[in-house]
PDB file of C-alpha atoms in Angstrom:
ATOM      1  CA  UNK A   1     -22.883  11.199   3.955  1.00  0.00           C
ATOM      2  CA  UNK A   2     -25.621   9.356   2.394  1.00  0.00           C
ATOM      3  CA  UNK A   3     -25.669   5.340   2.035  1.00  0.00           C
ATOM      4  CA  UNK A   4     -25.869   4.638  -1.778  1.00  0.00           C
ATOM      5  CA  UNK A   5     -25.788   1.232  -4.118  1.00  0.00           C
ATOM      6  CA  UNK A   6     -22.944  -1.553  -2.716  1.00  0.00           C
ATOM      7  CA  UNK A   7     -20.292  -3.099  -4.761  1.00  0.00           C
ATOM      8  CA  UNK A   8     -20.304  -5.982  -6.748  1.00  0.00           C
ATOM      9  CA  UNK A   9     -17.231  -7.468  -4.650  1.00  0.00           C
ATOM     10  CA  UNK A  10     -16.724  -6.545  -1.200  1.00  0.00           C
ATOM     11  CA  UNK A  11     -13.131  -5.652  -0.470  1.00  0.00           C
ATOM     12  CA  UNK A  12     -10.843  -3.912   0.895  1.00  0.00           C
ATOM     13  CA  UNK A  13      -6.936  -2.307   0.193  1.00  0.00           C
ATOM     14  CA  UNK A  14      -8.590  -1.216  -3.411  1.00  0.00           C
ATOM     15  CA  UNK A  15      -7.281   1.471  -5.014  1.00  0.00           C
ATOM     16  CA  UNK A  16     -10.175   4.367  -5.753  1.00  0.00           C
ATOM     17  CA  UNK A  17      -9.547   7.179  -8.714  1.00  0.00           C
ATOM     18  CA  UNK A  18     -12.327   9.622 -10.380  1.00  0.00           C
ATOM     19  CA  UNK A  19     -13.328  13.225 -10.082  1.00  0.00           C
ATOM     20  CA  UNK A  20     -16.926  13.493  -8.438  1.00  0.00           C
ATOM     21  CA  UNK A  21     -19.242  11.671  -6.834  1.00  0.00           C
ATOM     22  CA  UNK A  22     -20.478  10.336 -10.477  1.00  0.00           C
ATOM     23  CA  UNK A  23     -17.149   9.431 -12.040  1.00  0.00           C
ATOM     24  CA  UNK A  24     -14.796   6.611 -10.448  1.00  0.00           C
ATOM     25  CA  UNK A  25     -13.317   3.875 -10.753  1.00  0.00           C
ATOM     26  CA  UNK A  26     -11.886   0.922  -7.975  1.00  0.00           C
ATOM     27  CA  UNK A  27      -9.711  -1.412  -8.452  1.00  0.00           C
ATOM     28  CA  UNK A  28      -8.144  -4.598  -7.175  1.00  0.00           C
ATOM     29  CA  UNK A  29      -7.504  -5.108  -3.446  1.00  0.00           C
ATOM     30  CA  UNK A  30      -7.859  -8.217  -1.349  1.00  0.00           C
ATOM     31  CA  UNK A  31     -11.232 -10.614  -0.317  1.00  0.00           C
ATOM     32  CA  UNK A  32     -12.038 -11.942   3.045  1.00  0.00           C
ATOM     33  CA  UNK A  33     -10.669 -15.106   2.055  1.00  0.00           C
ATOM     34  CA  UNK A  34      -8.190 -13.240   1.534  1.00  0.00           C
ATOM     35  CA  UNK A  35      -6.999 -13.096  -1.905  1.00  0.00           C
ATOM     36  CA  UNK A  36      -5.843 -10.823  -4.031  1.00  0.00           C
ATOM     37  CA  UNK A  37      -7.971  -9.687  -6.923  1.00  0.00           C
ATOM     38  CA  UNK A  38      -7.352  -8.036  -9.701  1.00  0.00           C
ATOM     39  CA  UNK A  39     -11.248  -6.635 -10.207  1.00  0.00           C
ATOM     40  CA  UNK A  40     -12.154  -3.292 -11.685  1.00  0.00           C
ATOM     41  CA  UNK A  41     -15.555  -1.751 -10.921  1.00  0.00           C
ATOM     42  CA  UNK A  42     -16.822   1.703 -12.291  1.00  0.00           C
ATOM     43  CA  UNK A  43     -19.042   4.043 -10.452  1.00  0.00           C
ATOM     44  CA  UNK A  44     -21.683   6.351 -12.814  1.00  0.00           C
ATOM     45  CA  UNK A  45     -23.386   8.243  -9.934  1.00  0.00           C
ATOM     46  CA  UNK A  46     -26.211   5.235  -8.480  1.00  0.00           C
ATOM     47  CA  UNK A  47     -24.322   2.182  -8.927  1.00  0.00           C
ATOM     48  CA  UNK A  48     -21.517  -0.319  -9.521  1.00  0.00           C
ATOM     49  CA  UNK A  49     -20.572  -1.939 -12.946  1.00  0.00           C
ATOM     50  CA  UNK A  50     -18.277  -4.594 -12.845  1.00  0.00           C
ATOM     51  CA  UNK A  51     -15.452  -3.748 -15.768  1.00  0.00           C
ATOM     52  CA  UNK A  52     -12.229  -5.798 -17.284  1.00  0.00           C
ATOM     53  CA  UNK A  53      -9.532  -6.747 -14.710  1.00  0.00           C
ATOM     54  CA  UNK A  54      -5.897  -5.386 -14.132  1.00  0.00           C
ATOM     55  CA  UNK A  55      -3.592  -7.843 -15.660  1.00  0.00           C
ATOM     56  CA  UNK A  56      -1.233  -8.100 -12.214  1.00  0.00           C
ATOM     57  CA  UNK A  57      -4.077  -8.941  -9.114  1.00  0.00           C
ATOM     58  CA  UNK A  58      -2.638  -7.041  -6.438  1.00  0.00           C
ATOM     59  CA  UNK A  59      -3.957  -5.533  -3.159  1.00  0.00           C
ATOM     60  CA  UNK A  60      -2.788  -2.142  -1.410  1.00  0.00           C
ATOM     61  CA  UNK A  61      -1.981  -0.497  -3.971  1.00  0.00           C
ATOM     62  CA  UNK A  62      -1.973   3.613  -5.750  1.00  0.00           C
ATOM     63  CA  UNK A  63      -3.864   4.742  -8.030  1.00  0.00           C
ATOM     64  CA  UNK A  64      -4.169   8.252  -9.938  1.00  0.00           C
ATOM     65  CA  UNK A  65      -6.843   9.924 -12.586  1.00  0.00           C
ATOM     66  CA  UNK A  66     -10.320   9.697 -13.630  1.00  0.00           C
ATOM     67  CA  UNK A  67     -12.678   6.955 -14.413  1.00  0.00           C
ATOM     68  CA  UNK A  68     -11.714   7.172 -18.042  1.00  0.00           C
ATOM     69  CA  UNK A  69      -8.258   7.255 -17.861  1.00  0.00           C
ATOM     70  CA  UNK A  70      -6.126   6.004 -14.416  1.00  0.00           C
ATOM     71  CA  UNK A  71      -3.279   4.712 -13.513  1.00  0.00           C
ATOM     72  CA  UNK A  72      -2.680   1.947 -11.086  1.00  0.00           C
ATOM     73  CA  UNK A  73       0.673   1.582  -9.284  1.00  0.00           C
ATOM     74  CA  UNK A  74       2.679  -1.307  -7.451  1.00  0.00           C
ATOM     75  CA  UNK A  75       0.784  -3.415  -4.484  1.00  0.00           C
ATOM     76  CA  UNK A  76       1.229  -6.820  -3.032  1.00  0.00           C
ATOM     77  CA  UNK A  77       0.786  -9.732  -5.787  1.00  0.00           C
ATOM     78  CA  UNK A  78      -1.083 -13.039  -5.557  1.00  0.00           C
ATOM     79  CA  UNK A  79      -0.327 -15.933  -5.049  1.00  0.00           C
ATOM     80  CA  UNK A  80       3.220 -15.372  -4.774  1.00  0.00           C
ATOM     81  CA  UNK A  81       3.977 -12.811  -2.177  1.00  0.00           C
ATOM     82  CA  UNK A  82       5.982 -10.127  -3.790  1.00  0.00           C
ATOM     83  CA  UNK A  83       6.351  -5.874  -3.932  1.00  0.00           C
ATOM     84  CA  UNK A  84       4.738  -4.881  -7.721  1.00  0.00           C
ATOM     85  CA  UNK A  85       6.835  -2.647  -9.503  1.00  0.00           C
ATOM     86  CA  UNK A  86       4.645  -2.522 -12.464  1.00  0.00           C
ATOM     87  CA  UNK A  87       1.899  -0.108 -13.434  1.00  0.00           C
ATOM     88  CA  UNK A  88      -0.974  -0.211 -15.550  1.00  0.00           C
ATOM     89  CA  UNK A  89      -3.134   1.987 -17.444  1.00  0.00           C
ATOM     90  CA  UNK A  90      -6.906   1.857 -17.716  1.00  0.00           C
ATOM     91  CA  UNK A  91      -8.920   3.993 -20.697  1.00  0.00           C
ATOM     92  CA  UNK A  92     -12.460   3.475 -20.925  1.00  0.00           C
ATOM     93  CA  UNK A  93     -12.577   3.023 -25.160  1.00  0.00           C
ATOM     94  CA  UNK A  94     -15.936   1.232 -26.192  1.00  0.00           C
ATOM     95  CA  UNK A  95     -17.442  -0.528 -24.866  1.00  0.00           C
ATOM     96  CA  UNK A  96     -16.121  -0.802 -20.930  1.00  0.00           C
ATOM     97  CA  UNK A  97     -12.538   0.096 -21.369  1.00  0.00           C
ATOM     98  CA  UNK A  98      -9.203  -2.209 -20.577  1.00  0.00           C
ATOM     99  CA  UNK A  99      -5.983  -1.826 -18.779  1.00  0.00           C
ATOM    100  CA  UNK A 100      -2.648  -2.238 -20.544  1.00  0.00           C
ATOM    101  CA  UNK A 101       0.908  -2.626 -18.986  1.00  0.00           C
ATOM    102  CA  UNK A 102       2.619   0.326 -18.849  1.00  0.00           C
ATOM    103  CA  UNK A 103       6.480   0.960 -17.830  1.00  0.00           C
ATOM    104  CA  UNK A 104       7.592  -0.578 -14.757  1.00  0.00           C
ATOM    105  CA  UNK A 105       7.878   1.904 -11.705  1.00  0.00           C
ATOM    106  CA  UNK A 106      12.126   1.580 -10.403  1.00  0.00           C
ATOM    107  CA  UNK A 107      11.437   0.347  -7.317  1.00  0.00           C
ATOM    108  CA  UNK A 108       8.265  -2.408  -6.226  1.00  0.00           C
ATOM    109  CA  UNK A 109       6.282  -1.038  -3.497  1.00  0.00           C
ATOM    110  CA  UNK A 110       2.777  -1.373  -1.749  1.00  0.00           C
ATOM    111  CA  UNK A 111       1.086   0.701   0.693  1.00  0.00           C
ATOM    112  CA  UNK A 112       2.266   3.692  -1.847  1.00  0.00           C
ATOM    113  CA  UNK A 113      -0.023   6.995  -2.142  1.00  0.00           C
ATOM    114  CA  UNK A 114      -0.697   8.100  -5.227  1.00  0.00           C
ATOM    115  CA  UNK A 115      -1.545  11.781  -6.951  1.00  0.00           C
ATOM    116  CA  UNK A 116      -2.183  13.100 -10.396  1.00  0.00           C
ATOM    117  CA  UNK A 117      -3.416  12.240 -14.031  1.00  0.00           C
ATOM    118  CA  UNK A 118      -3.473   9.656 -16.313  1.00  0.00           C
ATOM    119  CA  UNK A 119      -0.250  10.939 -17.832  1.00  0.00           C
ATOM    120  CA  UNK A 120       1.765  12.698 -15.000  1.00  0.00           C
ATOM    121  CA  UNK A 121       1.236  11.288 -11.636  1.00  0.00           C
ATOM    122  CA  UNK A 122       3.520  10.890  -8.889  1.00  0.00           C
ATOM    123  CA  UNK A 123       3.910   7.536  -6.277  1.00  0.00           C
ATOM    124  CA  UNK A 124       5.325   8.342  -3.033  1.00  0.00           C
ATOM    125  CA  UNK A 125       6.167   6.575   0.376  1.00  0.00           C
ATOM    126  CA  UNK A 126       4.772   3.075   0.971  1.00  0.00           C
ATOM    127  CA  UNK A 127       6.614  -0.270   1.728  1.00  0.00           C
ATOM    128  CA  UNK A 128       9.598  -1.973  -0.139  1.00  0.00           C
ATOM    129  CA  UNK A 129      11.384  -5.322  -0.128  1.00  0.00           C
ATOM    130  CA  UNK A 130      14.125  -3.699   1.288  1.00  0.00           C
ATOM    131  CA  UNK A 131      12.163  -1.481   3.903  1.00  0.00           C
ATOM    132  CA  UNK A 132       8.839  -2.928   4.250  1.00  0.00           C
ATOM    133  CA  UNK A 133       8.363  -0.642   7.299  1.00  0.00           C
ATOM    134  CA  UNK A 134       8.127   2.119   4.667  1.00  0.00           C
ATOM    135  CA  UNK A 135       9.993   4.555   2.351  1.00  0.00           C
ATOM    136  CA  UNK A 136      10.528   7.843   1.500  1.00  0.00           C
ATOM    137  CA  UNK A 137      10.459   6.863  -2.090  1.00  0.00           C
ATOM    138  CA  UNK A 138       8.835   9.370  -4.680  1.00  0.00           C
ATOM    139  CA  UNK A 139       8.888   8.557  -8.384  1.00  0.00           C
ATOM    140  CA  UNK A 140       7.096  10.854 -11.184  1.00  0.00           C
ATOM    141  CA  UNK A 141       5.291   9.300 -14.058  1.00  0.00           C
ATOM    142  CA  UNK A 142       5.466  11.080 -17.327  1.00  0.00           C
ATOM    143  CA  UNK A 143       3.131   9.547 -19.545  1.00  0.00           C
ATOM    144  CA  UNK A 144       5.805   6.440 -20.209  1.00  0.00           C
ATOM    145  CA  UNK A 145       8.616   6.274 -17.506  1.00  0.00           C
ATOM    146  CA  UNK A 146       9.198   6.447 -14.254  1.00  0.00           C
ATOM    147  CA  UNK A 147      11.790   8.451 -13.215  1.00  0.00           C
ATOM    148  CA  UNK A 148      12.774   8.767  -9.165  1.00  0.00           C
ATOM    149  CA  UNK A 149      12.907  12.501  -7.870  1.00  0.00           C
ATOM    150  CA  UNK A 150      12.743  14.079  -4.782  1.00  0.00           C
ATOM    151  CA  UNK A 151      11.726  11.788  -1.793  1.00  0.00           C
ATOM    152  CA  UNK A 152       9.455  12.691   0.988  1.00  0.00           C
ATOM    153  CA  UNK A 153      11.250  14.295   4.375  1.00  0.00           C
ATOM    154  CA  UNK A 154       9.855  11.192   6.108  1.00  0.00           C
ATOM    155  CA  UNK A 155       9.300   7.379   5.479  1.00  0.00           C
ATOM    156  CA  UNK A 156       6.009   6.302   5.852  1.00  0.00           C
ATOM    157  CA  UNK A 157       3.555   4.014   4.630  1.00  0.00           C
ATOM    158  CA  UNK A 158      -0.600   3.739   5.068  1.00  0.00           C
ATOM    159  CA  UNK A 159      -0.831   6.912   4.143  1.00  0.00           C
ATOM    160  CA  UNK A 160      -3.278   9.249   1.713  1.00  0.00           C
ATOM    161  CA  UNK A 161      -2.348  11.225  -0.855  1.00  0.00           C
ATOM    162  CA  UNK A 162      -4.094  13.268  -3.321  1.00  0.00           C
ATOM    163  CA  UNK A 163      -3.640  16.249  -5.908  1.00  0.00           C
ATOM    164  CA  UNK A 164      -1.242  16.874  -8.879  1.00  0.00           C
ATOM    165  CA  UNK A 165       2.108  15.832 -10.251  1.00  0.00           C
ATOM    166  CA  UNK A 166       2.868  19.574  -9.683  1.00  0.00           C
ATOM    167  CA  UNK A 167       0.907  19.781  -6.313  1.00  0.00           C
ATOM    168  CA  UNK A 168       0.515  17.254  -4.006  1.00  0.00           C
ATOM    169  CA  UNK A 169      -0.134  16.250  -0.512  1.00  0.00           C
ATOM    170  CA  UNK A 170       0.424  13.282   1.555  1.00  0.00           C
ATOM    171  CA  UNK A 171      -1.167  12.939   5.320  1.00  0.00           C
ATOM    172  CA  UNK A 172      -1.398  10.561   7.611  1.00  0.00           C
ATOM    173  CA  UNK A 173       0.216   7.061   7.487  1.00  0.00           C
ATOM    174  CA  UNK A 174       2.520   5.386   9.673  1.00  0.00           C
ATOM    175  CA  UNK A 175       6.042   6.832  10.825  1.00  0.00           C
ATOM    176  CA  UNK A 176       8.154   4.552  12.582  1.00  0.00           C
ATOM    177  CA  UNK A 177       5.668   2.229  13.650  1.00  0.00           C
ATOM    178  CA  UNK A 178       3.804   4.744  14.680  1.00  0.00           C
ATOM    179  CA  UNK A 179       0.658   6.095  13.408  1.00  0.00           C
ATOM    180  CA  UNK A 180       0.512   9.962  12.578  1.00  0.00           C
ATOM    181  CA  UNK A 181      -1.350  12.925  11.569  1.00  0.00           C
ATOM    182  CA  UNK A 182       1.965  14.314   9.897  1.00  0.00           C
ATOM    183  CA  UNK A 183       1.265  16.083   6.411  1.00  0.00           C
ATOM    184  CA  UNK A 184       4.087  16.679   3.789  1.00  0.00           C
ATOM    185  CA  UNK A 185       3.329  19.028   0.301  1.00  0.00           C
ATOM    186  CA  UNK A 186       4.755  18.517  -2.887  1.00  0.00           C
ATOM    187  CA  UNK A 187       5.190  21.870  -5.345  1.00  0.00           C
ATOM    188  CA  UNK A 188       6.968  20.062  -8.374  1.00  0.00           C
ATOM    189  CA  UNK A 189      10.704  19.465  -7.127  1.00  0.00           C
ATOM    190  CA  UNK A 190      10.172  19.011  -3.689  1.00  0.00           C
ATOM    191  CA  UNK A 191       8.766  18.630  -0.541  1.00  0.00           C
ATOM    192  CA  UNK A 192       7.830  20.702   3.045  1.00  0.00           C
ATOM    193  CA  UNK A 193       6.692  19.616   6.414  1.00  0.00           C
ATOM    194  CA  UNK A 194       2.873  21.073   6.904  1.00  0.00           C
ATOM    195  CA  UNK A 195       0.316  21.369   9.431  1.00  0.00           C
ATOM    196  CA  UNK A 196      -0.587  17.907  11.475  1.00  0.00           C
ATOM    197  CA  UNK A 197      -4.065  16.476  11.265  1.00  0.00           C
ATOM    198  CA  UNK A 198      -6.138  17.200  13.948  1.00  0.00           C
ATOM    199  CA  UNK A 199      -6.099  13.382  14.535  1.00  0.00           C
ATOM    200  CA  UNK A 200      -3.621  10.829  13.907  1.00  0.00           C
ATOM    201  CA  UNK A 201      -4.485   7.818  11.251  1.00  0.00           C
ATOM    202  CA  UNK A 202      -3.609   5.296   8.716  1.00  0.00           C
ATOM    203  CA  UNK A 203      -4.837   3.090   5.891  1.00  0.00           C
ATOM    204  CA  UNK A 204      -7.560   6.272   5.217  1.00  0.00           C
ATOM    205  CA  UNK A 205      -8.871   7.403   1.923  1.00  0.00           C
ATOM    206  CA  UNK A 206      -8.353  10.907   0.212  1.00  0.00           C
ATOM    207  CA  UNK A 207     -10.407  12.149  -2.436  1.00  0.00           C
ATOM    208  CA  UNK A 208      -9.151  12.984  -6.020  1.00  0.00           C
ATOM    209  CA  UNK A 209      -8.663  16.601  -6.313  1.00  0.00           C
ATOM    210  CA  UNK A 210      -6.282  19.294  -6.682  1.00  0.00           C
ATOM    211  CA  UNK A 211      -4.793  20.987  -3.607  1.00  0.00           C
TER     212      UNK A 211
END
């Protein structure tokens, strides 16, 4: 790991997408103050450019896709405290690129994990108004709706997740109250109980990629 240019906003419970170490994008999460924010900064390999802003500030929330084309998924709102079910979607047209509204997800969640592209991405597990422990919850995004499909084998929240709408994994997290190393993988229309993490965590980071 090398130490490289900071952000323009420090932060934390932001939502990171892109596909290399030259291409991504952050968004939102919460200051020290704290507040919610709804900043977007992009990433072009040596440093940080600060970009439009997501129309909903929010804090903890998913994220799936590129720096050119993401999608950003429920989170905890500002000022009022509330689960987001909406989700918006960034594309990085001339000059710095803008996010737009997109379809509401069925259920408002933060502390979701998020996996895919731009348009076909899955949101899975996190923290609901009815259970804001965590949930099992997995909903597929098709380009313009949510639709709810398969949920996990186990409610959790704090977790990572990373891959495709087709292939997926989520680790880590929180079960129960507890924090775990438990990994679950996701082949299209369902999903299996894999290998543990060597060591038990939540609130980490995955990295975009497929699986």
């Amino acid at each position: 790991w090398t130490e490289v240019a900071d952000v323009n906003l420090a932060r934390e419970a932001a939502a990171g997408t892109g596909s290399s170490n030259t291409n991504a994008l952050m968004s939102a999460g919460e200051t020290a103050t704290p507040t919610r924010i709804a900043n977007t900064e992009s990433w072009n390999g040596t440093s940080w450019t600060e970009l439009n802003d997501l129309n909903v500030a929010r804090s903890v929330i998913g994220g799936s896709g590129s720096n050119s084309a993401t999608i950003a998924m429920g989170g905890y709102s500002n000022p009022a405290a509330a689960y987001v079910a909406s989700s918006e979607e960034w594309t990085a047209n001339a000059p710095v690129g803008a996010w737009s509204t997109g379809t509401s997800m069925n259920t408002g969640k933060d502390r979701t994990a998020g996996a895919g592209i731009y348009t076909a991405a899955l949101s899975f597990g996190g923290g609901t108004s009815t259970t804001p422990s965590a949930t099992a919850i997995n909903e597929l995004w098709n380009g313009s709706t949510w639709t709810e499909t398969t949920d996990m084998n186990s409610a959790k929240n704090k977790h990572a997740g990373f891959g495709l709408s087709t292939a997926a994994i989520a680790c880590g997290g929180e079960i129960s109250g507890s924090k775990s190393g438990a990994t679950e993988t996701w082949n299209g229309s369902s999903w299996s109980e894999g290998n543990d993490m060597n060591t038990v965590r939540e609130q980490h980071a995955a990295a975009s990629g497929i699986t």
